[in-house]
Short mmCIF file of C-alpha atoms in Angstrom, two decimals:
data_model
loop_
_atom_site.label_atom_id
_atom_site.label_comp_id
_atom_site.label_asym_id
_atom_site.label_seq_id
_atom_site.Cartn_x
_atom_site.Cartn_y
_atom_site.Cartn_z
CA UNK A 1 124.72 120.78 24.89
CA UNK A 2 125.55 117.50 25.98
CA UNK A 3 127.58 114.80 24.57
CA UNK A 4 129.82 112.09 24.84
CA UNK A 5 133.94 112.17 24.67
CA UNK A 6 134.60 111.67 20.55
CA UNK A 7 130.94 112.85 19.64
CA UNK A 8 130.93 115.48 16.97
CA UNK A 9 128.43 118.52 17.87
CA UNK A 10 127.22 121.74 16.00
CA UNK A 11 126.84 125.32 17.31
CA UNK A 12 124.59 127.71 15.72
CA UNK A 13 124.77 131.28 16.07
CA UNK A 14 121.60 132.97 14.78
CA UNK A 15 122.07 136.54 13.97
CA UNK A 16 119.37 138.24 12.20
CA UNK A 17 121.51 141.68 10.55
CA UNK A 18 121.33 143.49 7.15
CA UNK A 19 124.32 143.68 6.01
CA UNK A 20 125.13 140.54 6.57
CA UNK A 21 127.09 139.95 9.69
CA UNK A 22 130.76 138.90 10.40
CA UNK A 23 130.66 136.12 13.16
CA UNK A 24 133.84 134.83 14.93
CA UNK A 25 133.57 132.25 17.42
CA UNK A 26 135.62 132.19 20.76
CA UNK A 27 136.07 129.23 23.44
CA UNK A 28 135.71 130.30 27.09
CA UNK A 29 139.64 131.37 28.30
CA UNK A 30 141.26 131.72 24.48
CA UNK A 31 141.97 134.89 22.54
CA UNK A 32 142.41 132.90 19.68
CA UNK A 33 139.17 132.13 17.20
CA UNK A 34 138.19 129.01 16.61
CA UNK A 35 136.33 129.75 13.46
CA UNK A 36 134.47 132.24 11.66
CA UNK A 37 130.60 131.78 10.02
CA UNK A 38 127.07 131.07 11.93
CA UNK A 39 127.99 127.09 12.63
CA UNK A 40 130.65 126.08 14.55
CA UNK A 41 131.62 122.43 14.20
CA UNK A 42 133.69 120.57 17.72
CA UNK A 43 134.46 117.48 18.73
CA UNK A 44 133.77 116.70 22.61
CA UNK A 45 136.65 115.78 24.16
CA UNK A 46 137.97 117.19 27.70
CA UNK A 47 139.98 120.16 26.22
CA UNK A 48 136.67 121.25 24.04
CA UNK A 49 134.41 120.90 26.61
CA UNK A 50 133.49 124.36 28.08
CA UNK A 51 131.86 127.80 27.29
CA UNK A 52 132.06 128.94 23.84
CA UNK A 53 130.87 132.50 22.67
CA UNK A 54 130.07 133.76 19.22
CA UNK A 55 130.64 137.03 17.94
CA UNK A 56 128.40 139.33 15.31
CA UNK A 57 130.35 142.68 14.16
CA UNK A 58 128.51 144.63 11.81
CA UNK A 59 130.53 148.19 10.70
CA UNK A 60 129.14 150.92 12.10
CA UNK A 61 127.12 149.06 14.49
CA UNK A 62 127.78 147.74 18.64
CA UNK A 63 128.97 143.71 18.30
CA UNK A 64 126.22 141.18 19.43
CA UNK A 65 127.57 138.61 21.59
CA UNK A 66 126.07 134.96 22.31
CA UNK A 67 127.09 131.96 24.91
CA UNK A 68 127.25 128.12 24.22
CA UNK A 69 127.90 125.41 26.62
CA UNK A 70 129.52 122.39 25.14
CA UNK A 71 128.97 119.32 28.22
CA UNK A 72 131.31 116.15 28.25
CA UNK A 73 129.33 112.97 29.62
CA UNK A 74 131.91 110.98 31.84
CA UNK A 75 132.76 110.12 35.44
CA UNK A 76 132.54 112.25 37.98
CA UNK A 77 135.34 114.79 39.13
CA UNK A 78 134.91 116.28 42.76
CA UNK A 79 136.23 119.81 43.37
CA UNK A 80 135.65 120.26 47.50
CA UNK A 81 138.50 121.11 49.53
CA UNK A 82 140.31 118.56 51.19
CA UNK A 83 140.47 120.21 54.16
CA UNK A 84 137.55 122.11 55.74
CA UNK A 85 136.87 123.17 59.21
CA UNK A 86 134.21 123.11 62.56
CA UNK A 87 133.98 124.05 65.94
CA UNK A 88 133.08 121.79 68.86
CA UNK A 89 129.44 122.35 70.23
CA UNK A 90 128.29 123.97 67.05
CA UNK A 91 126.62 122.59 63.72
CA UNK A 92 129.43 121.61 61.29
CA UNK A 93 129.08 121.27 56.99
CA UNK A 94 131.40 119.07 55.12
CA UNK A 95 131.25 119.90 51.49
CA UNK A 96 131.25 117.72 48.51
CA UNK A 97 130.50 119.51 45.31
CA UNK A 98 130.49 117.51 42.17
CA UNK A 99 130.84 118.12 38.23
CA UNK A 100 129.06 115.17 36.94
CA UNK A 101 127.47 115.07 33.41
CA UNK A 102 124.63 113.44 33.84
CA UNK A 103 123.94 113.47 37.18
CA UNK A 104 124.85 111.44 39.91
CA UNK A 105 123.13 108.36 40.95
CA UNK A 106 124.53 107.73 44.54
CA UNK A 107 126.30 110.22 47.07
CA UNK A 108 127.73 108.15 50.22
CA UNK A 109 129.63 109.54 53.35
CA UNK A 110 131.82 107.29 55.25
CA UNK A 111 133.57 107.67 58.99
CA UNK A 112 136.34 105.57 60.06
CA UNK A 113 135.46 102.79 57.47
CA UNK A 114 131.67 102.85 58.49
CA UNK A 115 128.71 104.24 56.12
CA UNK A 116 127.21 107.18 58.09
CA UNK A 117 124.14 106.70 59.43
CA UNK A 118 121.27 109.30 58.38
CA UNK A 119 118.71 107.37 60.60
CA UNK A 120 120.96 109.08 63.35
CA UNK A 121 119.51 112.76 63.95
CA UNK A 122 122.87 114.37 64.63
CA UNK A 123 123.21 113.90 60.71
CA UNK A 124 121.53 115.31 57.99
CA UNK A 125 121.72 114.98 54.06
CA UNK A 126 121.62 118.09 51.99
CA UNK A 127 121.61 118.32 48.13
CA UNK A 128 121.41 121.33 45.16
CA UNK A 129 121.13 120.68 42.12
CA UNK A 130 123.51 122.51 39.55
CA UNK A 131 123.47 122.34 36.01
CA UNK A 132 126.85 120.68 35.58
CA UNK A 133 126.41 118.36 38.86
CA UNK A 134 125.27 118.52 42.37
CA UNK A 135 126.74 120.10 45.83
CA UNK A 136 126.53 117.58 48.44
CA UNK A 137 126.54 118.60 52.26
CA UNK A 138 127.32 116.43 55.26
CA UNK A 139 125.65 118.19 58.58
CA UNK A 140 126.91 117.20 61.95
CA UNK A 141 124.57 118.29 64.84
CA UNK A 142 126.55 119.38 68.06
CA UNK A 143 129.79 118.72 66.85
CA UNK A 144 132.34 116.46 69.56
CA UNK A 145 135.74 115.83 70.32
CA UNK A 146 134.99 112.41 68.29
CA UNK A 147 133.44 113.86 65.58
CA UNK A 148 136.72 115.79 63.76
CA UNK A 149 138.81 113.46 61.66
CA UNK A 150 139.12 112.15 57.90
CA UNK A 151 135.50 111.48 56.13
CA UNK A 152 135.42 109.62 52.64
CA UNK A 153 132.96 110.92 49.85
CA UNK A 154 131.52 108.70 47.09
CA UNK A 155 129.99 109.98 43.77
CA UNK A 156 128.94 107.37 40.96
CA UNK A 157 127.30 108.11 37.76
CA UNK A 158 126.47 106.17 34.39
CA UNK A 159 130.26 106.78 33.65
CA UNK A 160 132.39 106.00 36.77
CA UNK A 161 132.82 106.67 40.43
CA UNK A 162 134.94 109.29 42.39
CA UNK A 163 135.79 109.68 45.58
CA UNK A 164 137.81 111.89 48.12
CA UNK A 165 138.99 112.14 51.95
CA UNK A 166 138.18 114.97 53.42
CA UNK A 167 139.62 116.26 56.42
CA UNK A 168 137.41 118.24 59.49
CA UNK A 169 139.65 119.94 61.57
CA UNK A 170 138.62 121.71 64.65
CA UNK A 171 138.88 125.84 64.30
CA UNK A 172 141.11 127.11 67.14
CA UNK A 173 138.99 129.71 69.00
CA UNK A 174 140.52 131.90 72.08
CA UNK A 175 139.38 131.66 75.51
CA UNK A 176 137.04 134.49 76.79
CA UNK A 177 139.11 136.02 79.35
CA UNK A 178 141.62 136.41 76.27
CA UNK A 179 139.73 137.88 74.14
CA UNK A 180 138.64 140.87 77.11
CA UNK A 181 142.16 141.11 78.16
CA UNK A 182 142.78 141.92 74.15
CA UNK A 183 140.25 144.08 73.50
CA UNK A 184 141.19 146.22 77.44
CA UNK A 185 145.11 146.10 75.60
CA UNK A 186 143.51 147.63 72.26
CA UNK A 187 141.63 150.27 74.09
CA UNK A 188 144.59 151.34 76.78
CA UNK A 189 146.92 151.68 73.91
CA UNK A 190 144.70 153.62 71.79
CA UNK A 191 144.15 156.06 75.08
CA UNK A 192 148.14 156.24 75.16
CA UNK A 193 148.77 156.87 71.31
CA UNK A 194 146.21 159.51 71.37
CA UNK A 195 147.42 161.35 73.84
CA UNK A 196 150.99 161.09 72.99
CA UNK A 197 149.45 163.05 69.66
CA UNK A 198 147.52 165.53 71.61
CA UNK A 199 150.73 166.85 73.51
CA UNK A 200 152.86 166.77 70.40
CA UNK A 201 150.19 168.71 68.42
CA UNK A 202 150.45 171.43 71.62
CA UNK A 203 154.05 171.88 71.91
CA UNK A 204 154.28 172.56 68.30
CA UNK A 205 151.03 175.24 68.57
CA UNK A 206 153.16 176.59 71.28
CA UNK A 207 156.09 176.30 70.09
CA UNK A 208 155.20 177.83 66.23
CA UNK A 209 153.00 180.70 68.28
CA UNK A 210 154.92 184.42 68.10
CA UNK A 211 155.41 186.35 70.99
CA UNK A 212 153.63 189.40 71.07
CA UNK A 213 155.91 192.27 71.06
CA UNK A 214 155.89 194.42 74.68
CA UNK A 215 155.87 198.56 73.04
CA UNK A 216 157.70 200.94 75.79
CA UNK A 217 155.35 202.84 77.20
CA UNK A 218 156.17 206.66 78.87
CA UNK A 219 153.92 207.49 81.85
CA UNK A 220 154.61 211.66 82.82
CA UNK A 221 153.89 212.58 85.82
CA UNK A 222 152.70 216.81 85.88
CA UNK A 223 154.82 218.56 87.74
CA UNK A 224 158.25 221.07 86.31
CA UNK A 225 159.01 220.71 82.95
CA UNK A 226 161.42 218.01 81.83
CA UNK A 227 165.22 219.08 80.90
CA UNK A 228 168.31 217.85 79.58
CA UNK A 229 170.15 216.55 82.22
CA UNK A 230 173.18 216.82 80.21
CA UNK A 231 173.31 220.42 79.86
CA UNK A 232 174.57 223.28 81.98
CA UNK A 233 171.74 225.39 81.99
CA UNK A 234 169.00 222.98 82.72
CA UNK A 235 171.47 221.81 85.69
CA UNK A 236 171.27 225.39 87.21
CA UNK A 237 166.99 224.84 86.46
CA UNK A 238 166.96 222.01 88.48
CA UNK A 239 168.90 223.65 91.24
CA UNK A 240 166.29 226.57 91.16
CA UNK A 241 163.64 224.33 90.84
CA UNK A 242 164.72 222.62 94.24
CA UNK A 243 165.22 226.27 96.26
CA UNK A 244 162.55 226.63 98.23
CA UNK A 245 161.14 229.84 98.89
CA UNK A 246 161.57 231.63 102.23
CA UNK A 247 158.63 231.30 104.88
CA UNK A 248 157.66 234.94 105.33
CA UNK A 249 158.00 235.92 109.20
CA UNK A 250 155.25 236.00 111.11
CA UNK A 251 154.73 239.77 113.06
CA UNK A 252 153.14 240.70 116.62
CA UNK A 253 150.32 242.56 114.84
CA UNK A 254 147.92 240.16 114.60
CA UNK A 255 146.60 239.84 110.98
CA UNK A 256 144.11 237.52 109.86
CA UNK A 257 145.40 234.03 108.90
CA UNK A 258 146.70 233.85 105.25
CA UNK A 259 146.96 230.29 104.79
CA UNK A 260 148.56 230.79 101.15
CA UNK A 261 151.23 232.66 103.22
CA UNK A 262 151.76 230.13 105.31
CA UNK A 263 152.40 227.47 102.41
CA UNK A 264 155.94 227.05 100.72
CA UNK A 265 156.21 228.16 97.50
CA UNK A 266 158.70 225.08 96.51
CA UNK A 267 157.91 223.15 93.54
CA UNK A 268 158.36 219.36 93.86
CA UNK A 269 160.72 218.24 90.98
CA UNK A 270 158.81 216.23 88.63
CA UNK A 271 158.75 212.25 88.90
CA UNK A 272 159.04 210.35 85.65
CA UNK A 273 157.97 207.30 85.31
CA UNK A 274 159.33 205.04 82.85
CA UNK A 275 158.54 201.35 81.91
CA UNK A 276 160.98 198.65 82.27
CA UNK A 277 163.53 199.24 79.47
CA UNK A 278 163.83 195.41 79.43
CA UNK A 279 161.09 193.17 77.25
CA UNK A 280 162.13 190.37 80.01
CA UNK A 281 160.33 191.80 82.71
CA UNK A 282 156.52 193.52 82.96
CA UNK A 283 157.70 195.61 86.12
CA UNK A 284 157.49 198.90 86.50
CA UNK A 285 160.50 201.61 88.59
CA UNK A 286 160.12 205.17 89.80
CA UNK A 287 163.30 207.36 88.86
CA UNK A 288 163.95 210.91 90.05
CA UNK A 289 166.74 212.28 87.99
CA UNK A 290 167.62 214.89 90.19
CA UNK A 291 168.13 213.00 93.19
CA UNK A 292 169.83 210.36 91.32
CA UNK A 293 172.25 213.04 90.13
CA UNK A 294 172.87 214.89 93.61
CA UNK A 295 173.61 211.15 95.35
CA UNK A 296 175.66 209.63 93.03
CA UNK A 297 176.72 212.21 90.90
CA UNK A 298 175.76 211.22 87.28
CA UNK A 299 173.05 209.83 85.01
CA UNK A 300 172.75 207.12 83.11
CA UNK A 301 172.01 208.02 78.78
CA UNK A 302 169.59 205.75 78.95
CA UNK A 303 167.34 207.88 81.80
CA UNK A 304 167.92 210.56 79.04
CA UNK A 305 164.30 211.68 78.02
CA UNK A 306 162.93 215.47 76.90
CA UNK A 307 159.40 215.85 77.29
CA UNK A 308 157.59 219.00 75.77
CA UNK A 309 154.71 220.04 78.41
CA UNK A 310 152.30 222.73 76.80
CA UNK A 311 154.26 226.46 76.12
CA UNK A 312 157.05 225.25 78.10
CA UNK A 313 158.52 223.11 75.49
#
């Protein structure tokens, strides 16, 4: 609805309910009613212009909601931004949107105190038509050094005129060789960080990882049973054990050969083996107990061992 500044105007809300409804009306940005009933009586001015919105509550039921737009005839008010921006060598679009109620007769574009010229075809005119005014675009072919600076807009209606300088400003834009050197910066540092993240993940996999414990492991090698070493008994054993018995003699009858004559009857003392009593090292030592014994005249407790072999045990 249109009308001029002082003009009284009626709003209707139409609600077709039985019961009857309960209508409340609202203006556009207010909490606050502004009455209650199907009509809603305002007087245009410029803090009643606007969107108003009725509401129909019926108990029990959803509300029904309707939208009114109250129009204010008068000059025109331009709401562009004062300063908008272009790039050299490309198409550039000043804009110059207008609220104008009614419409505006005349749109005009000045440069540096001259009317632009739209016989020129570097410049072009463009309109759309809104319901509360127009938007009004300036377009500058193949935009030059020459071409960036302060243009004036014009709007004049029934009611008034208003105008508005407008600013184009050239948009900065980085050379090419910048923006390769940037992105080559992005990519090397994104290499760096990742792989800064890879070796941290590792040493903490490593780090958090158990060790696997090493069992001791007894290897026996057959041969005389083992003894305490400690004892007096298994001392004399050993000492028996390393005896070895007497050749027989051969004759002058000749006999034929007995080779199990001929072999020595001494037994071999047994050779333990015994892992590495240390978890710090994977190697492996031969020990003869005996012959340690006999050379330097004790054992150590921790070559202590008794092994059980068969009936011997």
């Amino acid at each position: 609805m249109v009308a001029d500044e002082g003009m009284e105007v009626v709003l209707v809300c139409n609600v077709d309910s039985n019961p009857e409804p309960k209508i409340t009306w609202y203006q556009e940005g207010s909490t606050e009613p502004k009455g209650v009933g199907a009509e809603l009586r305002v007087v245009v001015g410029h803090s009643t212009a606007g969107v108003y919105r009725c509401e129909a509550s019926v108990r029990g039921f959803p509300d029904l909601q309707g939208h009114m737009r109250v129009l204010l005839k008068g000059p025109p008010q331009i709401v562009s931004a004062s300063d908008q921006q272009g790039r050299k060598g490309e198409t550039v679009s000043l804009e110059c949107s207008t609220v104008s109620i009614p419409s505006p007769i005349r749109v005009t574009w000045t440069y540096n105190g001259q009317e632009i010229d739209f016989s020129d075809p570097r410049y072009d005119l463009v309109e759309d038509e809104e319901k509360e005014g127009v938007r009004n675009y300036l377009v500058i072919h193949d935009a030059d050094e020459e071409d960036f600076g302060a243009y004036n807009c014009s709007v004049v209606n029934e009611y008034g005129v208003a105008q508005m300088l407008i600013r184009l400003k050239q948009e900065k834009t980085l050379p090419v060789y910048a923006l390769v050197w940037g992105s080559l910066g992005l990519i090397v540092t994104g290499l760096v960080v990742t792989g800064i993240i890879v070796c941290t993940r590792r040493r903490a996999i490593i780090r958090d990882t158990p060790m696997p414990e090493k069992p001791l492991s007894v290897m026996v090698v057959p041969g005389l049973p083992a003894v305490n070493m400690y004892s007096v008994s298994s001392d004399s054993k050993l000492w028996q054990g390393l005896t070895p018995t007497p050749t027989p003699t051969r004759t002058s009858t000749p006999s034929p050969l007995n080779m199990d004559a001929l072999t020595p009857t001494a037994t071999v003392p047994p050779t333990h083996t015994f892992s590495s009593l240390s978890q710090d090292s994977d190697r492996a030592f031969i020990v003869d107990p005996v012959s340690y014994m006999l050379v330097y005249g004790y054992v150590f407790p921790s070559l202590y061992m008794r092994v059980y072999m068969g009936s011997n045990a």
